[in-house]
CSV table of C-alpha atoms in Angstrom, one decimal:
chain,number,residue,atom,x,y,z
C,65,MET,CA,-32.7,55.7,-3.9
C,66,LYS,CA,-30.1,53.3,-3.7
C,67,LYS,CA,-31.5,51.9,-0.7
C,68,ALA,CA,-34.7,51.4,-2.3
C,69,GLY,CA,-33.2,49.8,-5.3
C,70,LYS,CA,-31.5,47.3,-3.1
C,71,ILE,CA,-34.7,46.6,-1.5
C,72,ASN,CA,-36.5,46.2,-4.7
C,73,SER,CA,-33.8,43.7,-6.2
C,74,TYR,CA,-34.1,41.8,-2.9
C,75,GLY,CA,-37.8,41.7,-3.2
C,76,VAL,CA,-37.6,40.7,-6.9
C,77,CYS,CA,-35.2,37.8,-5.8
C,78,LEU,CA,-37.5,36.6,-3.2
C,79,LEU,CA,-40.4,37.0,-5.6
C,80,PHE,CA,-38.7,34.8,-8.0
C,81,ILE,CA,-37.7,32.1,-5.5
C,82,GLY,CA,-41.2,32.1,-4.2
C,83,THR,CA,-42.6,31.8,-7.6
C,84,LEU,CA,-40.3,28.8,-8.3
C,85,ILE,CA,-41.2,27.1,-5.0
C,86,PHE,CA,-45.2,27.7,-5.8
C,87,LEU,CA,-44.7,26.3,-9.2
C,88,GLY,CA,-42.9,23.3,-8.0
C,89,LEU,CA,-45.5,22.7,-5.3
C,90,GLN,CA,-48.0,23.0,-8.0
C,91,HIS,CA,-46.4,20.6,-10.1
C,92,ILE,CA,-46.0,18.1,-7.2
C,93,GLN,CA,-49.7,18.3,-6.1
C,94,ALA,CA,-50.7,18.2,-9.9
C,95,GLN,CA,-48.4,15.0,-10.1
C,96,GLY,CA,-50.3,13.7,-6.9
C,97,LYS,CA,-53.6,14.3,-8.0
C,98,SER,CA,-52.7,12.7,-11.5
C,99,ASN,CA,-51.5,9.6,-9.7
C,100,LYS,CA,-54.5,9.5,-7.5
C,101,VAL,CA,-57.1,9.5,-10.3
C,102,LYS,CA,-55.3,7.1,-12.6
C,103,PRO,CA,-54.9,3.6,-11.7
C,104,ALA,CA,-51.7,1.9,-12.6
C,105,SER,CA,-53.5,0.0,-15.5
C,106,CYS,CA,-57.0,-0.2,-16.5
C,107,ASN,CA,-57.8,-2.5,-19.7
C,108,ASN,CA,-61.8,-1.8,-19.7
C,109,ASN,CA,-62.5,-5.5,-20.0
C,110,GLY,CA,-65.1,-5.6,-17.4
C,111,ILE,CA,-62.8,-7.6,-15.0
C,112,CYS,CA,-61.7,-5.9,-11.7
C,113,GLU,CA,-58.2,-7.3,-11.2
C,114,THR,CA,-56.4,-6.3,-8.1
C,115,GLU,CA,-54.1,-3.8,-9.7
C,116,GLU,CA,-56.8,-2.0,-11.1
C,117,TYR,CA,-58.6,-1.3,-7.8
C,118,ASN,CA,-57.9,1.9,-6.1
C,119,SER,CA,-58.7,1.7,-2.3
C,120,ASN,CA,-58.5,5.5,-1.9
C,121,TYR,CA,-61.8,5.7,-3.7
C,122,SER,CA,-65.3,4.3,-3.0
C,123,PRO,CA,-66.9,1.8,-5.4
C,124,GLU,CA,-68.9,4.4,-7.2
C,125,ASP,CA,-65.7,6.7,-7.6
C,126,GLN,CA,-63.3,4.0,-8.9
C,127,PRO,CA,-61.2,5.5,-11.6
C,128,CYS,CA,-60.9,2.2,-13.5
C,129,ALA,CA,-64.5,1.5,-15.0
C,130,ASP,CA,-63.9,-2.2,-14.4
C,131,CYS,CA,-64.0,-1.8,-10.7
C,132,LYS,CA,-67.0,0.2,-10.5
C,133,PRO,CA,-70.4,-1.4,-9.1
C,134,LYS,CA,-72.0,-3.5,-12.0
C,135,ASN,CA,-75.4,-5.1,-12.3
C,136,TYR,CA,-75.1,-8.9,-12.5
C,137,ALA,CA,-76.8,-11.5,-14.5
C,138,ALA,CA,-79.2,-14.1,-12.8
C,139,LEU,CA,-77.2,-16.7,-10.8
C,140,GLU,CA,-76.2,-19.9,-12.8
C,141,ILE,CA,-74.8,-22.6,-10.6
C,142,LEU,CA,-72.7,-24.9,-12.6
C,143,GLU,CA,-72.5,-28.6,-11.9
C,144,MET,CA,-68.9,-28.6,-12.6
C,145,ASP,CA,-66.5,-26.4,-10.5
C,146,GLN,CA,-67.1,-22.8,-9.8
C,147,ILE,CA,-65.5,-20.4,-7.3
C,148,VAL,CA,-67.8,-19.0,-4.6
C,149,CYS,CA,-66.5,-16.8,-1.7
C,150,GLN,CA,-67.2,-14.2,1.0
C,151,GLY,CA,-66.9,-10.8,-0.7
C,152,GLN,CA,-64.8,-8.1,1.1
C,153,GLY,CA,-64.0,-4.4,0.5
C,154,LEU,CA,-66.5,-1.4,0.3
C,155,LEU,CA,-67.9,-2.9,-2.9
C,156,LEU,CA,-68.7,-6.4,-1.9
C,157,ASP,CA,-68.5,-6.5,1.8
C,158,ASN,CA,-71.1,-8.9,3.5
C,159,ARG,CA,-72.0,-10.2,-0.1
C,160,ILE,CA,-71.4,-13.6,-1.6
C,161,VAL,CA,-69.8,-13.7,-4.8
C,162,GLN,CA,-69.4,-16.3,-7.7
C,163,TYR,CA,-66.7,-16.3,-10.0
C,164,LYS,CA,-66.6,-18.5,-13.3
C,165,CYS,CA,-64.1,-19.3,-16.0
C,166,LEU,CA,-65.2,-17.5,-19.2
C,167,GLY,CA,-62.8,-18.9,-21.7
C,168,GLY,CA,-59.2,-18.8,-22.0
C,169,GLY,CA,-56.0,-18.9,-23.7
C,170,SER,CA,-52.5,-20.6,-23.9
C,171,ILE,CA,-49.2,-20.2,-22.5
C,172,ASP,CA,-46.3,-22.5,-23.1
C,173,ASN,CA,-48.9,-25.1,-24.5
C,174,ASP,CA,-50.9,-24.8,-21.2
C,175,TYR,CA,-54.5,-23.8,-21.1
C,176,ILE,CA,-55.0,-20.8,-18.9
C,177,GLY,CA,-58.6,-19.7,-18.0
C,178,ILE,CA,-60.0,-16.2,-17.9
C,179,TYR,CA,-62.2,-15.6,-14.8
C,180,GLN,CA,-64.7,-13.1,-13.9
C,181,ASP,CA,-67.1,-12.2,-11.1
C,182,THR,CA,-70.5,-13.4,-12.5
C,183,TRP,CA,-73.0,-12.8,-9.7
C,184,ALA,CA,-73.1,-11.3,-6.2
C,185,SER,CA,-75.8,-11.6,-3.5
C,186,ASP,CA,-77.5,-8.7,-1.8
C,187,GLU,CA,-75.7,-7.5,1.2
C,188,LEU,CA,-76.4,-10.0,4.4
C,189,PRO,CA,-76.6,-8.8,7.7
C,190,ASN,CA,-74.1,-9.7,10.5
C,191,THR,CA,-71.9,-12.2,8.5
C,192,SER,CA,-68.9,-13.0,10.3
C,193,LEU,CA,-65.4,-11.5,9.1
C,194,MET,CA,-64.5,-15.2,8.7
C,195,VAL,CA,-67.0,-17.4,7.4
C,196,TYR,CA,-67.1,-20.4,5.0
C,197,GLY,CA,-70.4,-21.1,3.1
C,198,CYS,CA,-70.9,-24.0,1.1
C,199,ILE,CA,-72.0,-25.4,-2.3
C,200,GLY,CA,-74.1,-28.6,-2.6
C,201,ASP,CA,-77.5,-30.2,-2.9
C,202,VAL,CA,-78.6,-29.2,0.5
C,203,ASP,CA,-82.2,-30.0,-0.2
C,204,ASN,CA,-81.8,-33.2,-2.2
C,205,ASP,CA,-83.6,-32.0,-5.2
C,206,GLY,CA,-80.6,-33.1,-7.6
C,207,VAL,CA,-79.2,-29.5,-8.1
C,208,LYS,CA,-76.7,-27.5,-6.1
C,209,GLU,CA,-77.5,-24.5,-4.0
C,210,ILE,CA,-75.2,-22.0,-2.3
C,211,VAL,CA,-75.8,-21.5,1.3
C,212,TYR,CA,-74.4,-19.0,3.5
C,213,PRO,CA,-75.4,-17.5,7.0
C,214,ALA,CA,-76.9,-14.3,8.2
C,215,ALA,CA,-78.1,-13.1,11.5
C,216,ASP,CA,-80.3,-10.8,13.2
C,217,SER,CA,-78.6,-9.1,16.4
C,218,ARG,CA,-79.4,-7.2,19.4
C,219,THR,CA,-76.9,-5.7,22.2
C,220,GLU,CA,-77.4,-5.5,26.1
C,221,GLY,CA,-75.5,-3.6,28.5
C,222,LYS,CA,-72.9,-0.9,27.8
C,223,ALA,CA,-69.2,-0.5,27.7
C,224,LYS,CA,-67.3,-3.6,29.2
C,225,ASN,CA,-70.6,-5.1,30.0
C,226,LYS,CA,-72.1,-4.9,26.5
C,227,THR,CA,-73.0,-8.3,24.9
C,228,THR,CA,-74.3,-8.8,21.5
C,229,PHE,CA,-76.6,-11.7,20.8
C,230,TYR,CA,-77.0,-13.1,17.2
C,231,ASN,CA,-79.9,-15.1,15.9
C,232,PRO,CA,-78.6,-16.6,12.8
C,233,TYR,CA,-80.6,-18.0,9.8
C,234,LEU,CA,-79.5,-19.6,6.5
C,235,CYS,CA,-79.9,-18.0,3.1
C,236,ILE,CA,-80.1,-20.4,0.2
C,237,PHE,CA,-79.3,-19.2,-3.3
C,238,GLU,CA,-80.6,-21.2,-6.2
C,239,THR,CA,-79.9,-20.8,-9.9
C,240,GLY,CA,-82.1,-17.7,-11.2
C,241,SER,CA,-81.4,-15.5,-8.1
C,242,MET,CA,-80.9,-11.9,-8.8
C,243,GLY,CA,-79.2,-11.4,-5.5
C,244,GLY,CA,-81.7,-12.2,-3.0
C,245,ALA,CA,-82.0,-15.5,-1.2
C,246,SER,CA,-84.3,-18.0,-3.0
C,247,TRP,CA,-85.5,-18.9,0.5
C,248,THR,CA,-84.3,-18.8,4.1
C,249,THR,CA,-84.6,-21.1,7.0
C,250,PRO,CA,-86.2,-20.2,10.4
C,251,SER,CA,-83.9,-18.8,12.9
C,252,LEU,CA,-81.4,-21.2,14.6
C,253,GLY,CA,-81.7,-19.7,18.0
C,254,GLU,CA,-80.0,-17.0,19.8
C,255,ALA,CA,-76.5,-17.1,21.1
C,256,THR,CA,-73.4,-15.0,21.5
C,257,THR,CA,-71.5,-16.5,18.5
C,258,LEU,CA,-71.9,-16.5,14.8
C,259,ILE,CA,-71.6,-19.5,12.3
C,260,HIS,CA,-68.0,-20.0,11.1
C,261,ASP,CA,-68.0,-22.9,9.0
C,262,MET,CA,-70.4,-25.4,7.2
C,263,GLU,CA,-70.5,-28.3,5.0
C,264,ILE,CA,-73.0,-30.4,2.9
C,265,GLY,CA,-72.8,-34.1,2.9
C,266,ASP,CA,-74.5,-37.3,3.8
C,267,VAL,CA,-73.2,-37.8,7.2
C,268,ASP,CA,-75.5,-40.5,8.5
C,269,ASN,CA,-75.1,-42.6,5.2
C,270,ASP,CA,-78.7,-43.0,4.7
C,271,GLY,CA,-78.7,-42.1,1.0
C,272,THR,CA,-77.7,-43.6,-2.3
C,273,PRO,CA,-76.0,-42.1,-5.5
C,274,LEU,CA,-79.5,-42.2,-7.1
C,275,THR,CA,-81.3,-40.9,-4.2
C,276,PRO,CA,-79.0,-38.5,-2.1
C,277,ASP,CA,-79.9,-37.7,1.5
C,278,ASN,CA,-77.7,-34.8,2.3
C,279,GLU,CA,-77.4,-33.1,5.7
C,280,LEU,CA,-75.9,-29.5,6.4
C,281,VAL,CA,-73.2,-29.6,9.2
C,282,LEU,CA,-72.3,-26.2,10.7
C,283,VAL,CA,-69.9,-24.9,13.2
C,284,ARG,CA,-71.4,-22.7,15.9
C,285,GLY,CA,-69.2,-21.8,18.8
C,286,ASN,CA,-67.8,-24.6,20.3
C,287,HIS,CA,-70.2,-27.1,18.9
C,288,LEU,CA,-71.7,-28.8,15.7
C,289,GLU,CA,-75.3,-28.6,14.6
C,290,ILE,CA,-76.6,-31.0,12.1
C,291,TYR,CA,-79.7,-30.1,9.9
C,292,ASP,CA,-81.9,-31.9,7.5
C,293,LEU,CA,-83.3,-29.5,4.9
C,294,ALA,CA,-84.7,-32.2,2.6
C,295,TYR,CA,-87.9,-31.8,0.4
C,296,GLY,CA,-88.5,-28.1,1.6
C,297,GLY,CA,-88.3,-29.1,5.6
C,298,PHE,CA,-85.9,-27.7,8.1
C,299,GLU,CA,-85.1,-30.0,11.2
C,300,LEU,CA,-82.1,-30.0,13.8
C,301,ILE,CA,-81.4,-33.5,13.9
C,302,SER,CA,-78.3,-33.5,16.1
C,303,ILE,CA,-76.1,-31.4,18.2
C,304,TRP,CA,-72.5,-32.3,19.1
C,305,TYR,CA,-70.4,-31.1,21.8
C,306,PRO,CA,-66.6,-32.0,22.3
C,307,SER,CA,-66.1,-34.6,25.2
C,308,VAL,CA,-63.3,-32.8,26.7
C,309,VAL,CA,-63.7,-29.2,27.9
C,310,GLU,CA,-60.2,-28.2,26.6
C,311,MET,CA,-61.5,-29.2,23.1
C,312,ASN,CA,-63.3,-25.9,23.0
C,313,ILE,CA,-62.5,-24.4,19.4
C,314,ILE,CA,-63.4,-25.7,16.1
C,315,TYR,CA,-61.8,-23.9,13.3
C,316,SER,CA,-63.0,-25.9,10.4
C,317,ILE,CA,-64.6,-29.2,9.2
C,318,ASP,CA,-64.8,-31.6,6.3
C,319,ILE,CA,-66.8,-34.4,5.3
C,320,GLY,CA,-65.4,-37.6,3.5
C,321,ASP,CA,-64.6,-41.2,4.1
C,322,ALA,CA,-61.7,-40.8,6.5
C,323,ASP,CA,-61.4,-44.5,7.5
C,324,ASN,CA,-61.9,-46.0,3.9
C,325,ASP,CA,-64.9,-48.0,4.7
C,326,GLY,CA,-67.2,-46.4,1.9
C,327,GLU,CA,-69.0,-44.2,4.4
C,328,ASN,CA,-68.8,-40.7,5.2
C,329,GLU,CA,-67.2,-39.2,8.5
C,330,ILE,CA,-67.0,-35.6,9.8
C,331,VAL,CA,-63.6,-34.4,10.3
C,332,LEU,CA,-62.7,-31.6,12.7
C,333,ALA,CA,-59.8,-29.2,12.9
C,334,MET,CA,-59.6,-28.1,16.4
C,335,PHE,CA,-57.5,-26.2,18.8
C,336,ARG,CA,-55.4,-27.8,21.6
C,337,THR,CA,-56.2,-31.3,20.8
C,338,GLY,CA,-52.8,-32.4,19.1
C,339,ALA,CA,-54.7,-34.2,16.3
C,340,PRO,CA,-57.8,-34.1,14.3
C,341,VAL,CA,-61.2,-35.4,15.7
C,342,ILE,CA,-63.2,-37.7,13.7
C,343,LEU,CA,-67.0,-38.1,14.1
C,344,GLU,CA,-69.0,-41.2,12.9
C,345,TYR,CA,-72.6,-41.9,13.0
C,346,ILE,CA,-73.7,-45.1,14.6
C,347,PRO,CA,-77.2,-45.9,13.2
C,348,GLU,CA,-78.0,-48.6,15.9
C,349,THR,CA,-77.7,-45.9,18.8
C,350,GLY,CA,-78.3,-42.8,16.6
C,351,LEU,CA,-75.1,-41.2,18.3
C,352,TRP,CA,-71.8,-39.7,17.2
C,353,ASN,CA,-68.5,-41.8,18.0
C,354,GLU,CA,-65.9,-39.5,18.6
C,355,THR,CA,-62.2,-40.5,17.8
C,356,LEU,CA,-59.2,-38.3,18.4
C,357,ALA,CA,-56.3,-39.3,15.9
C,358,GLU,CA,-53.0,-40.1,17.2
C,359,THR,CA,-51.5,-37.0,18.9
C,360,ILE,CA,-48.4,-35.3,18.1
C,361,ASP,CA,-46.2,-32.9,20.0
C,362,PHE,CA,-44.9,-30.7,17.0
C,363,VAL,CA,-46.4,-27.5,18.6
C,364,ASN,CA,-45.9,-23.9,17.9
C,365,PRO,CA,-42.5,-23.1,20.0
C,366,ASP,CA,-43.8,-19.6,20.7
C,367,LEU,CA,-47.2,-20.8,22.0
C,368,GLY,CA,-46.4,-24.1,23.1
C,369,VAL,CA,-49.6,-25.5,21.9
C,370,LEU,CA,-51.0,-26.9,18.5
C,371,TYR,CA,-54.0,-25.2,16.7
C,372,ILE,CA,-55.2,-27.2,13.8
C,373,ASP,CA,-56.8,-24.7,11.3
C,374,TYR,CA,-57.6,-27.0,8.5
C,375,ALA,CA,-58.3,-30.8,8.2
C,376,LYS,CA,-59.3,-32.1,4.9
C,377,VAL,CA,-60.1,-35.7,3.7
C,378,ARG,CA,-58.4,-36.2,0.5
C,379,ASP,CA,-56.4,-38.9,-1.5
C,380,ALA,CA,-53.0,-37.5,-0.6
C,381,ASP,CA,-50.8,-40.6,-1.8
C,382,SER,CA,-52.5,-41.5,-5.0
C,383,ILE,CA,-52.6,-45.3,-3.9
C,384,GLN,CA,-55.7,-47.2,-5.0
C,385,MET,CA,-57.1,-50.0,-2.9
C,386,ALA,CA,-57.4,-53.5,-4.3
C,387,GLU,CA,-61.0,-53.1,-5.5
C,388,GLY,CA,-60.2,-50.1,-7.5
C,389,GLN,CA,-61.6,-47.6,-4.8
C,390,ARG,CA,-59.3,-44.6,-3.9
C,391,ASP,CA,-58.1,-44.4,-0.3
C,392,TYR,CA,-58.2,-41.3,1.8
C,393,GLU,CA,-55.8,-39.4,4.2
C,394,ILE,CA,-56.5,-36.5,6.7
C,395,VAL,CA,-54.3,-33.5,5.4
C,396,CYS,CA,-53.9,-30.8,8.0
C,397,GLY,CA,-52.2,-27.3,8.5
C,398,GLY,CA,-52.2,-25.2,11.6
C,399,ASN,CA,-50.1,-22.8,13.8
C,400,ASN,CA,-46.9,-24.9,14.1
C,401,ASN,CA,-45.9,-24.1,10.5
C,402,ARG,CA,-46.2,-27.8,9.1
C,403,LEU,CA,-47.9,-30.0,7.0
C,404,MET,CA,-49.5,-32.8,9.0
C,405,ILE,CA,-51.0,-36.0,7.7
C,406,TRP,CA,-52.8,-38.9,9.3
C,407,LYS,CA,-54.2,-42.2,7.8
C,408,TYR,CA,-56.4,-44.8,9.2
C,409,ASN,CA,-55.1,-48.1,10.0
C,410,LYS,CA,-57.6,-50.9,9.8
C,411,GLU,CA,-55.5,-53.3,11.7
C,412,THR,CA,-55.1,-51.2,14.9
C,413,GLY,CA,-58.2,-49.0,14.5
C,414,ILE,CA,-56.1,-45.8,14.9
C,415,TYR,CA,-55.7,-42.9,12.8
C,416,GLU,CA,-52.0,-42.8,12.7
C,417,SER,CA,-49.8,-39.9,12.1
C,418,VAL,CA,-47.9,-40.8,9.2
C,419,PHE,CA,-46.2,-37.4,8.0
C,420,VAL,CA,-45.2,-34.2,9.6
C,421,SER,CA,-43.2,-32.0,7.7
C,422,GLU,CA,-40.3,-29.6,8.6
C,423,ASP,CA,-41.1,-26.1,9.8
C,424,LEU,CA,-42.3,-24.4,6.7
C,425,GLY,CA,-41.6,-20.8,8.1
C,426,GLY,CA,-45.3,-19.7,8.7
C,427,PHE,CA,-48.7,-20.7,9.6
C,428,THR,CA,-49.9,-23.5,7.5
C,429,GLU,CA,-53.3,-21.9,7.1
C,430,GLY,CA,-54.1,-23.2,3.9
C,431,VAL,CA,-53.8,-26.8,2.6
C,432,ASP,CA,-55.5,-29.1,-0.2
C,433,VAL,CA,-54.8,-31.9,-2.8
C,434,GLY,CA,-54.9,-31.9,-6.4
C,435,ASP,CA,-53.6,-33.1,-9.6
C,436,PHE,CA,-51.8,-29.8,-10.9
C,437,ASN,CA,-49.8,-31.1,-13.8
C,438,GLY,CA,-52.2,-33.6,-15.2
C,439,ASP,CA,-50.2,-36.8,-14.6
C,440,SER,CA,-53.0,-38.4,-12.6
C,441,ALA,CA,-50.7,-38.3,-9.3
C,442,CYS,CA,-51.9,-35.9,-6.7
C,443,GLU,CA,-49.9,-33.1,-4.9
C,444,ILE,CA,-50.6,-31.7,-1.6
C,445,VAL,CA,-50.3,-27.9,-1.4
C,446,VAL,CA,-49.9,-26.1,1.7
C,447,GLY,CA,-49.3,-22.4,2.1
C,448,ALA,CA,-47.0,-20.7,4.7
C,449,ARG,CA,-48.8,-17.4,5.8
C,450,GLU,CA,-46.0,-15.2,7.1
C,451,MET,CA,-43.6,-16.4,4.6
C,452,GLY,CA,-45.9,-15.9,1.4
C,453,LEU,CA,-44.9,-19.4,0.2
C,454,ILE,CA,-46.8,-22.0,-1.6
C,455,TYR,CA,-45.3,-25.5,-1.2
C,456,LEU,CA,-46.1,-28.8,-3.1
C,457,PHE,CA,-45.5,-32.3,-1.5
C,458,SER,CA,-46.0,-35.5,-3.2
C,459,PHE,CA,-46.1,-39.2,-2.1
C,460,ASN,CA,-42.8,-41.1,-2.9
C,461,PRO,CA,-43.7,-45.0,-3.0
C,462,ALA,CA,-39.9,-45.8,-3.1
C,463,SER,CA,-39.2,-44.1,0.4
C,464,ASN,CA,-42.9,-44.6,1.6
C,465,THR,CA,-43.0,-41.1,2.6
C,466,TYR,CA,-44.0,-37.7,1.4
C,467,GLU,CA,-41.4,-35.2,-0.1
C,468,GLN,CA,-41.2,-31.5,-1.0
C,469,VAL,CA,-41.2,-31.2,-4.7
C,470,HIS,CA,-42.0,-27.6,-5.5
C,471,VAL,CA,-42.0,-24.1,-3.9
C,472,THR,CA,-43.6,-20.9,-5.2
C,473,ASP,CA,-43.7,-17.3,-4.0
C,474,ALA,CA,-47.4,-16.2,-3.7
C,475,GLY,CA,-46.5,-12.6,-3.6
C,476,THR,CA,-48.3,-12.0,-0.3
C,477,ILE,CA,-47.7,-12.6,3.4
C,478,ASN,CA,-51.5,-12.7,4.2
C,479,LEU,CA,-52.3,-16.2,3.3
C,480,SER,CA,-55.6,-17.1,4.9
C,481,ASP,CA,-56.8,-20.2,3.0
C,482,ILE,CA,-56.1,-22.4,-0.1
C,483,THR,CA,-58.4,-24.5,-2.2
C,484,ALA,CA,-57.8,-26.8,-5.1
C,485,GLY,CA,-60.3,-27.5,-7.9
C,486,ASP,CA,-60.7,-27.3,-11.8
C,487,PRO,CA,-62.6,-24.1,-12.3
C,488,ASP,CA,-61.4,-23.8,-15.9
C,489,PHE,CA,-62.3,-27.5,-16.8
C,490,ASP,CA,-58.9,-28.2,-18.5
C,491,GLY,CA,-58.6,-31.4,-16.5
C,492,GLU,CA,-55.7,-30.2,-14.2
C,493,ASP,CA,-56.4,-28.5,-10.9
C,494,GLU,CA,-55.7,-24.9,-10.2
C,495,ILE,CA,-54.8,-23.3,-6.9
C,496,CYS,CA,-56.9,-20.5,-5.2
C,497,VAL,CA,-55.2,-18.7,-2.4
C,498,GLY,CA,-57.1,-16.4,-0.3
C,499,GLN,CA,-55.4,-13.4,1.1
C,500,HIS,CA,-56.9,-11.9,4.3
C,501,MET,CA,-58.5,-8.6,3.6
C,502,LEU,CA,-56.6,-8.6,0.1
C,503,GLY,CA,-58.6,-10.6,-2.2
C,504,PHE,CA,-57.5,-13.9,-3.7
C,505,LYS,CA,-55.4,-15.2,-6.5
C,506,ILE,CA,-55.7,-18.2,-8.9
C,507,TYR,CA,-52.5,-20.2,-9.9
C,508,ASP,CA,-52.2,-22.5,-12.7
C,509,PHE,CA,-49.3,-24.9,-13.2
C,510,LEU,CA,-47.4,-24.7,-16.6
C,511,GLY,CA,-45.1,-27.7,-17.4
C,512,GLU,CA,-45.3,-31.4,-17.2
C,513,ASP,CA,-42.6,-32.1,-14.5
C,514,ILE,CA,-43.8,-30.8,-11.1
C,515,SER,CA,-40.6,-29.9,-9.9
C,516,SER,CA,-39.2,-28.1,-13.0
C,517,GLY,CA,-42.4,-26.4,-13.9
C,518,ARG,CA,-44.1,-23.2,-12.6
C,519,PHE,CA,-47.1,-21.5,-11.3
C,520,HIS,CA,-48.5,-18.9,-13.4
C,521,GLU,CA,-50.8,-16.3,-11.7
C,522,ALA,CA,-54.1,-16.6,-14.0
C,523,TYR,CA,-56.2,-14.1,-12.1
C,524,SER,CA,-56.2,-11.8,-9.1
C,525,SER,CA,-59.2,-10.4,-7.5
C,526,PRO,CA,-59.4,-7.7,-4.7
C,527,TYR,CA,-63.0,-8.7,-3.6
C,528,GLY,CA,-62.9,-12.1,-2.1
C,529,HIS,CA,-61.8,-14.7,0.6
C,530,TYR,CA,-62.7,-18.0,2.4
C,531,LEU,CA,-63.0,-19.6,-0.9
C,532,GLU,CA,-65.0,-22.8,-2.0
C,533,ILE,CA,-64.5,-24.7,-5.3
C,534,LYS,CA,-67.3,-27.0,-6.2
């Protein structure tokens, strides 16, 4: 009996301990389940902010109602700035998304916009993981369109011998679209490469402000294709291949008056060239004159080469020409962790390297120019990808060079692109920072002095990257 009693007491003790362990596990599991189904915050304002999105769930099962799939109203393209980007994530992958400012409030006497996704396209087949669409008057009817590529595809071979061929076409979205393309172009011809970047502008300079005559320039593999989509037509008018075999990767393009002669050029950010490439149309010959800017030897020390990722035609020094016209520079970022600036010298006929910054700590995979504090002087914004830092530079006339005037931690090490514009229409530019596979953020500058003010994160979206503001 004593033996049995000892066993019973021992069993009761084990049972008690087991019960405690079981209840503890149940509590932990309940806590885990509770944490899983409840997002950190959900303000139920219809806007899906990054902190509300839970990547453990499908779009339909999002715990926060703000992040569930929504039915969008018809597309309305503004003549002023709006944000358009490639969607990402389960909800908006392979779709095009428009964001608008829908009012705002005040912080420290500065206006801060409130943003929302206002439209999304239907899903497009075979869009690239990294693709820039464009906004502009592509068909010269006096109003803007949104243009993005899609593609049919087929695959030949198996395993190592498998090759995918893409037959791309362009989807044009006009005001009134409920998600579908308003019209599409014929196919552009089969190839193993997708379209990576595109811009709209009058690159052959045969239009006027009253009668625009824009073309569409797109990057496809190692060459450019230029199309005329005016008046319902669709015509390939030019193809450009680089003259040097090593110049075989075009990462992005821009259109603007790079040499300050009043007419547009195409500026290319390329790999291994050591400088941007400028294309100028010569109407007398119908050909493109290719100019390599003055090369620099500030290469990535780990790779031994310079890859320029972005080259944008912007007024970086805020100096006006004698006749009141602004003059422009070519502002670049790339894999050498530096801000790089070129300017055309009319006396020498050379696009001269006028500034190269110190090493900023990470790939400068984003660069643009804007007036962020409303003083009518431009600043250059450049991001350091691996550091997650956003730098501002401005031109100092006294020293005749560019100086770093501000730095902000963007809170991410995945900076993929930076775009400046005024989507809240307050007269001061904002900064949109794309985060590779992590959405984007909008920063608004607070304060008057660019060195002592600060950037405020006005909006954060989990859904988009590779941004256009136009």
